[in-house]
Amino acid sequence: MRTDTHTGALPAREHLLARPAPVPVLDVVVPVYNEAADLERSVLRLHAHLSGTFPYGFRITVADNASTDRTPEIAAELAARLPRVRFRRLEAKGRGRALHTVWSQSDAPVLAYMDVDLSTDLNALLPLVAPLISGHSDLAIGSRLSHSSRVVRGPKREFVSRAYNLILRSSLSARFSDAQCGFKAIRSEVAERLLPMVEDTGWFFDTELLVLAERAGLRIHEVPVDWVDDPDSTVHLVSTAAEDLRGVWRVGRALAVGALPLDRLARPFGDDPRDRLLTGVPSGLARQLVGFLAVGAASTLLYLLLYTLFRSAAGPQAANAAALLLSAVANTAANRRLTFKVRGRERMVRHQAQGLVVFAIGLALTSGSLAALDAAAGSPPHTTELAVLVAANLAATVLRFLLLRTWVFPETVRTPRTRTADAGPGTSRRAPAPAPDRTADEDTRSTR
């Protein structure tokens, strides 16, 4: 996977203002391949809808990826006839390739795409891009699987769509509801960072984009849509499904080994204006506490299962040490990735070694508790042993979290913001993020 992208956190989202006509706020890409029969009718309908309802400047870009019929000629005629329609020709097939190319070179701050058949009701277009224009969200998708969506399609496509999304939820822990709806939008600064990480050039492009964005913690807005299936669709379900499954395996493996620098897509704390009222609170504390408690609950269950298993073949002290050691290694690995968001193999051995020191503290507490129980009760029942072990682990939990946060993973703790001299009582101030240099940005994109 390509990881050559910018370093540093994304800038804070800002509300976009209406721009002069030469620089549209929205660029809607319509990727096409051999769509001569529907292209003109669809583009005219989309152009009329945007002209009559969209309050910002817009552009429609027809991205032809290696059509062999009259699609390029029709697209060129539309671009010559309509001032807000542009035509791009690519000599290689692939919807993902077309979107990657056009989005990378567009000067619009909001980028969208839709399928040429316009199966999605266009009344959802403004609700789709509004959260991106306002600065609320990073990406937006149309969802046919929302409870309030109205969808007309055959049972085969319905089954395939729901089965695919079930696979994404179970294998990649995806939380978005519909990866395949051809109705999506993204802010340009997010696309600039995210697109170099997306490897697929075909139909899996959408899914890979969304999975990486979600794993990076970006905000994805979902819009229920009205959608009518196109009976003349040229999508081949079997070959597309096979490619998607290969993509799921590839992305899942890359995420599992930490091969993607998703931290480069993080938004700064304070992006929400309400965050400016918080002073003296370390960033990420609440999220880390939730993650630590979830990992702790899972590792405690693992520890108890291992202890019960080892106890049948060894004494309580040996069973406790073995179970605690194995669960401690799993606990450190899980907290490293899930709680403190440390990815990659750098310093992994060091983190595990420090985790073993934390394990030693837990071992001392639990072993001491078992020894005290044995001295007091002789041969206590198994349930009593388990109760004492649970109590000892709970007593060590607070100390364990503090050690992990301040000693094992201190690089994940950000310095809290301080008040400036001119801040009023009860408030905090921060320097505004510098506005992006559009000229430099356009020069950079033109060299790609």
CSV table of C-alpha atoms in Angstrom, one decimal:
chain,number,residue,atom,x,y,z
A,1,MET,CA,0.0,0.0,0.0
A,2,ARG,CA,1.2,3.5,-0.8
A,3,THR,CA,1.8,5.6,2.3
A,4,ASP,CA,3.5,8.6,0.8
A,5,THR,CA,1.3,11.4,2.2
A,6,HIS,CA,1.7,14.5,4.3
A,7,THR,CA,2.8,14.4,7.9
A,8,GLY,CA,1.2,16.2,10.7
A,9,ALA,CA,-2.5,16.4,11.7
A,10,LEU,CA,-5.2,17.6,9.4
A,11,PRO,CA,-6.1,21.3,9.8
A,12,ALA,CA,-9.3,22.1,11.7
A,13,ARG,CA,-12.4,22.0,9.6
A,14,GLU,CA,-13.7,25.4,8.6
A,15,HIS,CA,-17.1,26.6,7.2
A,16,LEU,CA,-16.8,27.1,3.4
A,17,LEU,CA,-18.0,30.4,2.0
A,18,ALA,CA,-19.5,30.9,-1.4
A,19,ARG,CA,-16.7,31.4,-3.9
A,20,PRO,CA,-16.4,33.3,-7.2
A,21,ALA,CA,-17.6,31.4,-10.3
A,22,PRO,CA,-14.1,30.3,-11.5
A,23,VAL,CA,-13.5,28.4,-8.2
A,24,PRO,CA,-16.6,26.2,-7.4
A,25,VAL,CA,-17.3,24.9,-4.0
A,26,LEU,CA,-18.5,21.6,-5.3
A,27,ASP,CA,-17.0,19.3,-8.0
A,28,VAL,CA,-19.3,16.4,-8.8
A,29,VAL,CA,-17.5,13.6,-10.7
A,30,VAL,CA,-19.5,11.3,-12.9
A,31,PRO,CA,-17.3,8.3,-13.8
A,32,VAL,CA,-18.4,6.6,-17.1
A,33,TYR,CA,-17.5,3.6,-19.2
A,34,ASN,CA,-19.4,3.1,-22.5
A,35,GLU,CA,-22.4,5.1,-21.3
A,36,ALA,CA,-23.3,6.8,-24.6
A,37,ALA,CA,-27.0,5.9,-24.3
A,38,ASP,CA,-27.5,7.6,-20.9
A,39,LEU,CA,-24.7,10.2,-20.6
A,40,GLU,CA,-26.3,13.3,-22.1
A,41,ARG,CA,-29.7,12.8,-20.5
A,42,SER,CA,-28.1,12.2,-17.0
A,43,VAL,CA,-25.7,15.1,-17.2
A,44,LEU,CA,-28.5,17.5,-18.4
A,45,ARG,CA,-30.7,16.4,-15.5
A,46,LEU,CA,-27.9,16.8,-13.0
A,47,HIS,CA,-27.0,20.2,-14.3
A,48,ALA,CA,-30.5,21.4,-14.2
A,49,HIS,CA,-31.0,20.2,-10.6
A,50,LEU,CA,-27.8,21.9,-9.4
A,51,SER,CA,-28.5,25.1,-11.2
A,52,GLY,CA,-32.0,25.3,-9.7
A,53,THR,CA,-31.3,24.2,-6.1
A,54,PHE,CA,-27.6,24.4,-5.2
A,55,PRO,CA,-26.7,27.7,-3.5
A,56,TYR,CA,-23.0,27.4,-4.2
A,57,GLY,CA,-20.8,27.4,-7.2
A,58,PHE,CA,-20.5,23.9,-8.7
A,59,ARG,CA,-18.8,21.9,-11.5
A,60,ILE,CA,-19.7,18.6,-13.1
A,61,THR,CA,-16.8,16.6,-14.3
A,62,VAL,CA,-17.4,13.6,-16.6
A,63,ALA,CA,-14.5,11.2,-16.1
A,64,ASP,CA,-14.4,8.8,-19.0
A,65,ASN,CA,-12.2,5.8,-18.2
A,66,ALA,CA,-11.3,4.1,-21.5
A,67,SER,CA,-14.7,4.0,-23.2
A,68,THR,CA,-14.8,2.5,-26.6
A,69,ASP,CA,-18.2,3.8,-27.8
A,70,ARG,CA,-19.3,7.4,-28.4
A,71,THR,CA,-19.1,8.4,-24.7
A,72,PRO,CA,-16.0,10.6,-25.2
A,73,GLU,CA,-17.6,12.5,-28.1
A,74,ILE,CA,-20.8,13.1,-26.2
A,75,ALA,CA,-18.9,14.2,-23.0
A,76,ALA,CA,-16.8,16.7,-25.1
A,77,GLU,CA,-20.0,18.1,-26.7
A,78,LEU,CA,-21.6,18.6,-23.2
A,79,ALA,CA,-18.5,20.3,-21.9
A,80,ALA,CA,-18.5,22.7,-24.9
A,81,ARG,CA,-22.2,23.5,-24.5
A,82,LEU,CA,-22.4,23.9,-20.8
A,83,PRO,CA,-19.9,26.2,-19.0
A,84,ARG,CA,-20.0,24.3,-15.7
A,85,VAL,CA,-19.4,20.9,-17.3
A,86,ARG,CA,-15.8,19.5,-17.7
A,87,PHE,CA,-14.6,16.4,-19.5
A,88,ARG,CA,-11.6,14.3,-18.5
A,89,ARG,CA,-10.4,11.3,-20.6
A,90,LEU,CA,-8.4,8.5,-19.0
A,91,GLU,CA,-6.9,5.7,-21.1
A,92,ALA,CA,-7.2,3.0,-18.5
A,93,LYS,CA,-10.4,1.4,-17.0
A,94,GLY,CA,-11.3,1.6,-13.3
A,95,ARG,CA,-13.9,3.8,-11.5
A,96,GLY,CA,-11.4,4.2,-8.5
A,97,ARG,CA,-8.7,5.3,-10.9
A,98,ALA,CA,-11.0,7.9,-12.5
A,99,LEU,CA,-12.1,9.3,-9.1
A,100,HIS,CA,-8.5,9.3,-7.7
A,101,THR,CA,-7.3,11.2,-10.8
A,102,VAL,CA,-10.0,13.8,-10.9
A,103,TRP,CA,-10.2,14.4,-7.2
A,104,SER,CA,-6.5,14.7,-6.9
A,105,GLN,CA,-6.4,17.5,-9.5
A,106,SER,CA,-9.6,19.4,-8.6
A,107,ASP,CA,-9.4,22.8,-7.0
A,108,ALA,CA,-12.9,22.5,-5.4
A,109,PRO,CA,-12.9,22.2,-1.6
A,110,VAL,CA,-15.7,19.6,-1.7
A,111,LEU,CA,-15.5,16.6,-4.0
A,112,ALA,CA,-18.4,14.3,-4.8
A,113,TYR,CA,-19.3,11.6,-7.2
A,114,MET,CA,-22.4,9.8,-8.4
A,115,ASP,CA,-23.2,7.0,-10.8
A,116,VAL,CA,-24.2,8.1,-14.3
A,117,ASP,CA,-27.6,6.2,-14.0
A,118,LEU,CA,-28.6,8.7,-11.3
A,119,SER,CA,-30.3,5.9,-9.4
A,120,THR,CA,-30.1,8.0,-6.2
A,121,ASP,CA,-32.7,10.8,-5.9
A,122,LEU,CA,-30.9,14.1,-6.5
A,123,ASN,CA,-32.8,15.7,-3.6
A,124,ALA,CA,-30.2,14.0,-1.3
A,125,LEU,CA,-27.3,15.8,-2.9
A,126,LEU,CA,-27.5,19.0,-0.9
A,127,PRO,CA,-28.0,17.1,2.5
A,128,LEU,CA,-25.0,15.0,1.4
A,129,VAL,CA,-22.5,17.9,1.0
A,130,ALA,CA,-23.9,20.3,3.5
A,131,PRO,CA,-22.0,18.8,6.5
A,132,LEU,CA,-18.8,19.0,4.5
A,133,ILE,CA,-19.4,22.7,3.6
A,134,SER,CA,-20.3,23.6,7.2
A,135,GLY,CA,-17.2,21.9,8.5
A,136,HIS,CA,-19.1,19.3,10.5
A,137,SER,CA,-17.9,16.2,8.7
A,138,ASP,CA,-15.0,14.9,6.7
A,139,LEU,CA,-16.8,12.5,4.4
A,140,ALA,CA,-20.5,11.9,3.5
A,141,ILE,CA,-22.1,8.8,2.0
A,142,GLY,CA,-25.6,8.0,0.8
A,143,SER,CA,-27.1,4.9,2.5
A,144,ARG,CA,-29.7,2.6,1.0
A,145,LEU,CA,-29.7,0.5,4.1
A,146,SER,CA,-30.9,3.2,6.5
A,147,HIS,CA,-34.3,2.6,8.1
A,148,SER,CA,-35.7,5.7,6.5
A,149,SER,CA,-34.3,5.0,3.0
A,150,ARG,CA,-36.7,4.0,0.2
A,151,VAL,CA,-35.2,1.5,-2.2
A,152,VAL,CA,-36.5,-0.3,-5.2
A,153,ARG,CA,-34.4,-3.2,-6.4
A,154,GLY,CA,-34.4,-6.9,-7.0
A,155,PRO,CA,-33.9,-9.6,-4.2
A,156,LYS,CA,-30.5,-10.7,-5.7
A,157,ARG,CA,-28.9,-7.2,-5.4
A,158,GLU,CA,-30.5,-6.7,-2.0
A,159,PHE,CA,-29.0,-9.9,-0.7
A,160,VAL,CA,-25.5,-9.2,-2.2
A,161,SER,CA,-25.5,-5.6,-0.7
A,162,ARG,CA,-26.5,-6.7,2.8
A,163,ALA,CA,-24.2,-9.7,2.7
A,164,TYR,CA,-21.2,-7.5,1.7
A,165,ASN,CA,-21.9,-5.0,4.4
A,166,LEU,CA,-22.2,-7.9,6.9
A,167,ILE,CA,-18.7,-9.1,5.8
A,168,LEU,CA,-17.3,-5.6,6.3
A,169,ARG,CA,-18.7,-5.3,9.8
A,170,SER,CA,-17.5,-8.7,10.9
A,171,SER,CA,-14.0,-8.7,9.2
A,172,LEU,CA,-13.0,-5.0,9.2
A,173,SER,CA,-15.2,-3.8,12.1
A,174,ALA,CA,-16.8,-1.2,9.7
A,175,ARG,CA,-19.6,0.8,11.3
A,176,PHE,CA,-20.9,2.7,8.2
A,177,SER,CA,-24.0,1.1,6.8
A,178,ASP,CA,-23.6,1.2,3.0
A,179,ALA,CA,-20.2,1.0,1.3
A,180,GLN,CA,-21.4,0.5,-2.3
A,181,CYS,CA,-23.9,3.3,-2.9
A,182,GLY,CA,-22.6,5.4,-5.7
A,183,PHE,CA,-23.3,8.7,-3.9
A,184,LYS,CA,-20.4,10.0,-1.8
A,185,ALA,CA,-18.5,13.2,-1.0
A,186,ILE,CA,-15.3,14.2,0.7
A,187,ARG,CA,-13.5,17.4,1.7
A,188,SER,CA,-10.5,18.1,-0.5
A,189,GLU,CA,-7.9,18.4,2.3
A,190,VAL,CA,-9.0,14.9,3.5
A,191,ALA,CA,-8.8,13.5,0.0
A,192,GLU,CA,-5.3,14.9,-0.4
A,193,ARG,CA,-4.1,12.9,2.6
A,194,LEU,CA,-6.3,9.8,2.2
A,195,LEU,CA,-6.1,9.1,-1.5
A,196,PRO,CA,-2.4,8.2,-1.6
A,197,MET,CA,-3.2,5.4,1.0
A,198,VAL,CA,-6.0,3.9,-1.2
A,199,GLU,CA,-4.6,1.2,-3.5
A,200,ASP,CA,-7.6,-0.1,-5.3
A,201,THR,CA,-8.5,1.4,-8.7
A,202,GLY,CA,-11.8,-0.4,-9.3
A,203,TRP,CA,-15.1,-1.0,-7.4
A,204,PHE,CA,-13.4,-1.6,-4.0
A,205,PHE,CA,-12.1,2.0,-4.0
A,206,ASP,CA,-15.1,3.3,-2.1
A,207,THR,CA,-14.9,0.6,0.6
A,208,GLU,CA,-11.1,1.1,1.1
A,209,LEU,CA,-11.5,4.8,1.3
A,210,LEU,CA,-14.3,4.5,4.0
A,211,VAL,CA,-12.5,1.9,6.0
A,212,LEU,CA,-9.3,3.9,6.3
A,213,ALA,CA,-11.2,7.1,7.0
A,214,GLU,CA,-13.2,5.4,9.8
A,215,ARG,CA,-10.1,3.7,11.3
A,216,ALA,CA,-8.4,7.1,11.3
A,217,GLY,CA,-11.2,8.6,13.4
A,218,LEU,CA,-12.6,10.9,10.7
A,219,ARG,CA,-16.2,11.8,10.8
A,220,ILE,CA,-18.4,10.1,8.2
A,221,HIS,CA,-21.9,11.5,7.7
A,222,GLU,CA,-24.6,9.2,6.4
A,223,VAL,CA,-27.7,10.4,4.4
A,224,PRO,CA,-30.7,8.2,3.9
A,225,VAL,CA,-31.5,8.1,0.1
A,226,ASP,CA,-34.3,7.1,-2.2
A,227,TRP,CA,-32.8,4.7,-4.7
A,228,VAL,CA,-34.2,2.9,-7.7
A,229,ASP,CA,-32.1,0.0,-9.2
A,230,ASP,CA,-31.0,0.4,-12.8
A,231,PRO,CA,-32.1,-2.8,-14.6
A,232,ASP,CA,-29.5,-2.1,-17.4
A,233,SER,CA,-26.5,-1.9,-15.1
A,234,THR,CA,-23.3,-3.3,-16.6
A,235,VAL,CA,-21.8,-4.2,-13.2
A,236,HIS,CA,-20.8,-7.9,-13.1
A,237,LEU,CA,-21.8,-9.1,-9.6
A,238,VAL,CA,-19.6,-12.3,-9.5
A,239,SER,CA,-16.3,-10.7,-10.6
A,240,THR,CA,-17.0,-7.5,-8.6
A,241,ALA,CA,-17.7,-9.6,-5.4
A,242,ALA,CA,-14.5,-11.6,-5.9
A,243,GLU,CA,-12.4,-8.4,-6.3
A,244,ASP,CA,-14.1,-6.9,-3.2
A,245,LEU,CA,-13.3,-10.0,-1.1
A,246,ARG,CA,-9.6,-9.8,-2.2
A,247,GLY,CA,-9.7,-6.1,-1.2
A,248,VAL,CA,-11.1,-6.9,2.2
A,249,TRP,CA,-8.3,-9.4,2.8
A,250,ARG,CA,-5.6,-6.9,1.7
A,251,VAL,CA,-6.9,-4.0,3.8
A,252,GLY,CA,-7.5,-6.2,6.8
A,253,ARG,CA,-4.0,-7.6,6.7
A,254,ALA,CA,-2.5,-4.1,6.3
A,255,LEU,CA,-4.5,-2.8,9.3
A,256,ALA,CA,-3.6,-5.8,11.4
A,257,VAL,CA,0.2,-5.3,11.0
A,258,GLY,CA,-0.1,-1.5,11.3
A,259,ALA,CA,1.2,-0.8,7.8
A,260,LEU,CA,-0.8,2.4,7.3
A,261,PRO,CA,0.1,5.7,9.0
A,262,LEU,CA,-3.5,6.6,9.8
A,263,ASP,CA,-2.3,9.0,12.5
A,264,ARG,CA,-1.6,11.5,9.7
A,265,LEU,CA,-5.3,11.8,9.2
A,266,ALA,CA,-6.1,12.8,12.8
A,267,ARG,CA,-8.0,16.0,13.4
A,268,PRO,CA,-6.6,18.3,16.1
A,269,PHE,CA,-8.3,18.4,19.5
A,270,GLY,CA,-10.3,21.6,19.7
A,271,ASP,CA,-11.8,21.2,16.2
A,272,ASP,CA,-15.2,21.4,17.9
A,273,PRO,CA,-15.7,25.0,19.3
A,274,ARG,CA,-16.9,23.5,22.5
A,275,ASP,CA,-13.5,22.1,23.2
A,276,ARG,CA,-12.1,25.6,23.7
A,277,LEU,CA,-13.9,25.9,27.0
A,278,LEU,CA,-12.0,22.9,28.4
A,279,THR,CA,-8.9,23.8,30.4
A,280,GLY,CA,-6.5,21.5,32.2
A,281,VAL,CA,-7.9,18.3,30.8
A,282,PRO,CA,-5.5,16.1,28.9
A,283,SER,CA,-6.7,15.3,25.4
A,284,GLY,CA,-8.0,11.8,24.8
A,285,LEU,CA,-8.4,10.9,28.5
A,286,ALA,CA,-12.1,9.9,28.3
A,287,ARG,CA,-11.5,7.8,25.1
A,288,GLN,CA,-8.5,6.1,26.6
A,289,LEU,CA,-10.4,5.3,29.8
A,290,VAL,CA,-13.2,3.7,27.8
A,291,GLY,CA,-10.7,1.7,25.7
A,292,PHE,CA,-8.7,0.6,28.7
A,293,LEU,CA,-11.8,-0.6,30.5
A,294,ALA,CA,-13.0,-2.5,27.5
A,295,VAL,CA,-9.6,-4.2,27.0
A,296,GLY,CA,-9.4,-4.8,30.8
A,297,ALA,CA,-12.8,-6.6,30.8
A,298,ALA,CA,-11.8,-8.8,27.9
A,299,SER,CA,-8.3,-9.6,29.3
A,300,THR,CA,-9.9,-10.4,32.8
A,301,LEU,CA,-12.2,-12.9,31.2
A,302,LEU,CA,-9.2,-14.4,29.3
A,303,TYR,CA,-7.2,-14.5,32.6
A,304,LEU,CA,-10.0,-16.3,34.4
A,305,LEU,CA,-10.4,-18.9,31.6
A,306,LEU,CA,-6.7,-19.5,31.5
A,307,TYR,CA,-6.5,-19.8,35.3
A,308,THR,CA,-9.3,-22.3,35.3
A,309,LEU,CA,-7.6,-24.3,32.6
A,310,PHE,CA,-4.2,-24.3,34.2
A,311,ARG,CA,-5.6,-24.9,37.7
A,312,SER,CA,-6.7,-28.4,36.7
A,313,ALA,CA,-3.0,-29.3,36.1
A,314,ALA,CA,-1.0,-27.2,38.5
A,315,GLY,CA,-1.2,-25.4,41.9
A,316,PRO,CA,-2.8,-22.0,42.3
A,317,GLN,CA,0.4,-20.0,42.3
A,318,ALA,CA,1.7,-21.6,39.0
A,319,ALA,CA,-1.7,-21.4,37.4
A,320,ASN,CA,-2.0,-17.7,38.4
A,321,ALA,CA,1.5,-16.8,37.1
A,322,ALA,CA,1.0,-18.6,33.7
A,323,ALA,CA,-2.5,-17.1,33.2
A,324,LEU,CA,-1.5,-13.6,34.2
A,325,LEU,CA,1.6,-13.7,32.0
A,326,LEU,CA,-0.3,-14.7,28.9
A,327,SER,CA,-3.2,-12.3,29.5
A,328,ALA,CA,-0.7,-9.5,30.3
A,329,VAL,CA,1.0,-9.9,26.9
A,330,ALA,CA,-2.4,-9.8,25.2
A,331,ASN,CA,-3.5,-6.9,27.3
A,332,THR,CA,-0.4,-4.8,26.5
A,333,ALA,CA,-0.8,-5.5,22.7
A,334,ALA,CA,-4.5,-4.6,22.8
A,335,ASN,CA,-4.0,-1.5,24.8
A,336,ARG,CA,-1.2,-0.5,22.6
A,337,ARG,CA,-3.4,-0.6,19.5
A,338,LEU,CA,-6.9,0.1,20.7
A,339,THR,CA,-6.5,2.3,23.8
A,340,PHE,CA,-3.4,4.4,23.0
A,341,LYS,CA,-3.6,4.1,19.1
A,342,VAL,CA,0.1,3.0,18.7
A,343,ARG,CA,0.5,1.3,15.3
A,344,GLY,CA,3.4,-0.3,13.6
A,345,ARG,CA,6.3,-2.4,15.0
A,346,GLU,CA,8.4,0.4,16.3
A,347,ARG,CA,9.2,0.1,20.0
A,348,MET,CA,6.9,-3.0,20.2
A,349,VAL,CA,9.4,-5.0,22.1
A,350,ARG,CA,10.1,-2.1,24.5
A,351,HIS,CA,6.3,-1.7,25.1
A,352,GLN,CA,5.9,-5.4,25.9
A,353,ALA,CA,8.9,-5.3,28.3
A,354,GLN,CA,7.4,-2.4,30.1
A,355,GLY,CA,4.1,-4.2,30.1
A,356,LEU,CA,5.7,-7.1,31.8
A,357,VAL,CA,6.9,-4.8,34.6
A,358,VAL,CA,3.2,-3.7,35.0
A,359,PHE,CA,2.4,-7.5,34.9
A,360,ALA,CA,4.9,-8.0,37.8
A,361,ILE,CA,3.0,-5.6,39.9
A,362,GLY,CA,-0.3,-7.4,39.2
A,363,LEU,CA,1.4,-10.7,39.9
A,364,ALA,CA,2.6,-9.4,43.3
A,365,LEU,CA,-0.9,-8.2,44.2
A,366,THR,CA,-2.7,-11.4,43.1
A,367,SER,CA,-0.1,-13.8,44.4
A,368,GLY,CA,-0.1,-12.0,47.8
A,369,SER,CA,-3.8,-12.2,47.9
A,370,LEU,CA,-3.8,-15.9,47.2
A,371,ALA,CA,-1.1,-16.5,49.8
A,372,ALA,CA,-3.1,-14.5,52.4
A,373,LEU,CA,-6.3,-16.4,51.5
A,374,ASP,CA,-4.5,-19.8,51.8
A,375,ALA,CA,-3.0,-18.8,55.2
A,376,ALA,CA,-6.4,-17.7,56.5
A,377,ALA,CA,-8.6,-20.4,55.1
A,378,GLY,CA,-6.4,-23.4,54.4
A,379,SER,CA,-7.9,-24.9,51.3
A,380,PRO,CA,-10.5,-22.5,50.1
A,381,PRO,CA,-13.1,-23.4,47.4
A,382,HIS,CA,-12.4,-22.5,43.8
A,383,THR,CA,-15.1,-19.9,43.7
A,384,THR,CA,-13.5,-18.1,46.7
A,385,GLU,CA,-10.1,-18.1,44.9
A,386,LEU,CA,-11.7,-16.5,41.8
A,387,ALA,CA,-13.5,-13.9,43.9
A,388,VAL,CA,-10.2,-12.9,45.6
A,389,LEU,CA,-8.4,-12.8,42.3
A,390,VAL,CA,-11.0,-10.5,40.7
A,391,ALA,CA,-10.8,-8.2,43.7
A,392,ALA,CA,-7.0,-8.1,43.5
A,393,ASN,CA,-7.1,-7.3,39.7
A,394,LEU,CA,-9.6,-4.5,40.3
A,395,ALA,CA,-7.3,-3.0,42.9
A,396,ALA,CA,-4.5,-3.0,40.4
A,397,THR,CA,-6.5,-1.5,37.6
A,398,VAL,CA,-6.1,2.1,38.5
A,399,LEU,CA,-2.3,1.8,39.0
A,400,ARG,CA,-2.0,-0.2,35.7
A,401,PHE,CA,-3.8,2.5,33.7
A,402,LEU,CA,-1.6,5.3,35.2
A,403,LEU,CA,1.6,3.3,34.4
A,404,LEU,CA,0.5,2.6,30.9
A,405,ARG,CA,-0.5,6.2,30.2
A,406,THR,CA,2.4,7.9,31.8
A,407,TRP,CA,5.3,5.4,31.4
A,408,VAL,CA,4.6,2.8,28.7
A,409,PHE,CA,2.8,5.0,26.2
A,410,PRO,CA,3.6,8.6,27.2
A,411,GLU,CA,4.0,9.7,23.5
A,412,THR,CA,0.2,9.4,23.1
A,413,VAL,CA,-0.6,11.9,25.8
A,414,ARG,CA,-1.0,15.4,24.4
A,415,THR,CA,-0.1,18.5,26.4
A,416,PRO,CA,-3.3,20.3,27.5
A,417,ARG,CA,-3.9,23.8,26.2
A,418,THR,CA,-3.2,26.7,28.5
A,419,ARG,CA,-4.9,30.1,28.7
A,420,THR,CA,-3.4,33.0,26.9
A,421,ALA,CA,-2.8,36.3,28.7
A,422,ASP,CA,-5.7,38.0,27.0
A,423,ALA,CA,-8.2,35.2,27.7
A,424,GLY,CA,-11.1,36.2,29.9
A,425,PRO,CA,-12.0,34.3,33.1
A,426,GLY,CA,-13.3,30.8,32.5
A,427,THR,CA,-12.2,30.7,28.9
A,428,SER,CA,-9.3,29.6,26.9
A,429,ARG,CA,-7.9,30.9,23.6
A,430,ARG,CA,-5.9,29.3,20.9
A,431,ALA,CA,-4.3,30.7,17.8
A,432,PRO,CA,-6.4,30.1,14.7
A,433,ALA,CA,-5.2,27.5,12.3
A,434,PRO,CA,-3.5,29.2,9.3
A,435,ALA,CA,-5.6,29.2,6.2
A,436,PRO,CA,-4.4,26.8,3.5
A,437,ASP,CA,-2.4,28.3,0.7
A,438,ARG,CA,-4.6,27.4,-2.3
A,439,THR,CA,-2.0,28.6,-4.8
A,440,ALA,CA,0.7,26.4,-3.4
A,441,ASP,CA,-1.9,23.5,-3.2
A,442,GLU,CA,-2.9,23.9,-6.8
A,443,ASP,CA,0.7,24.0,-7.9
A,444,THR,CA,1.4,20.8,-5.9
A,445,ARG,CA,-1.6,19.0,-7.5
A,446,SER,CA,-0.7,20.1,-11.0
A,447,THR,CA,2.6,18.2,-10.7
A,448,ARG,CA,0.9,14.9,-9.9
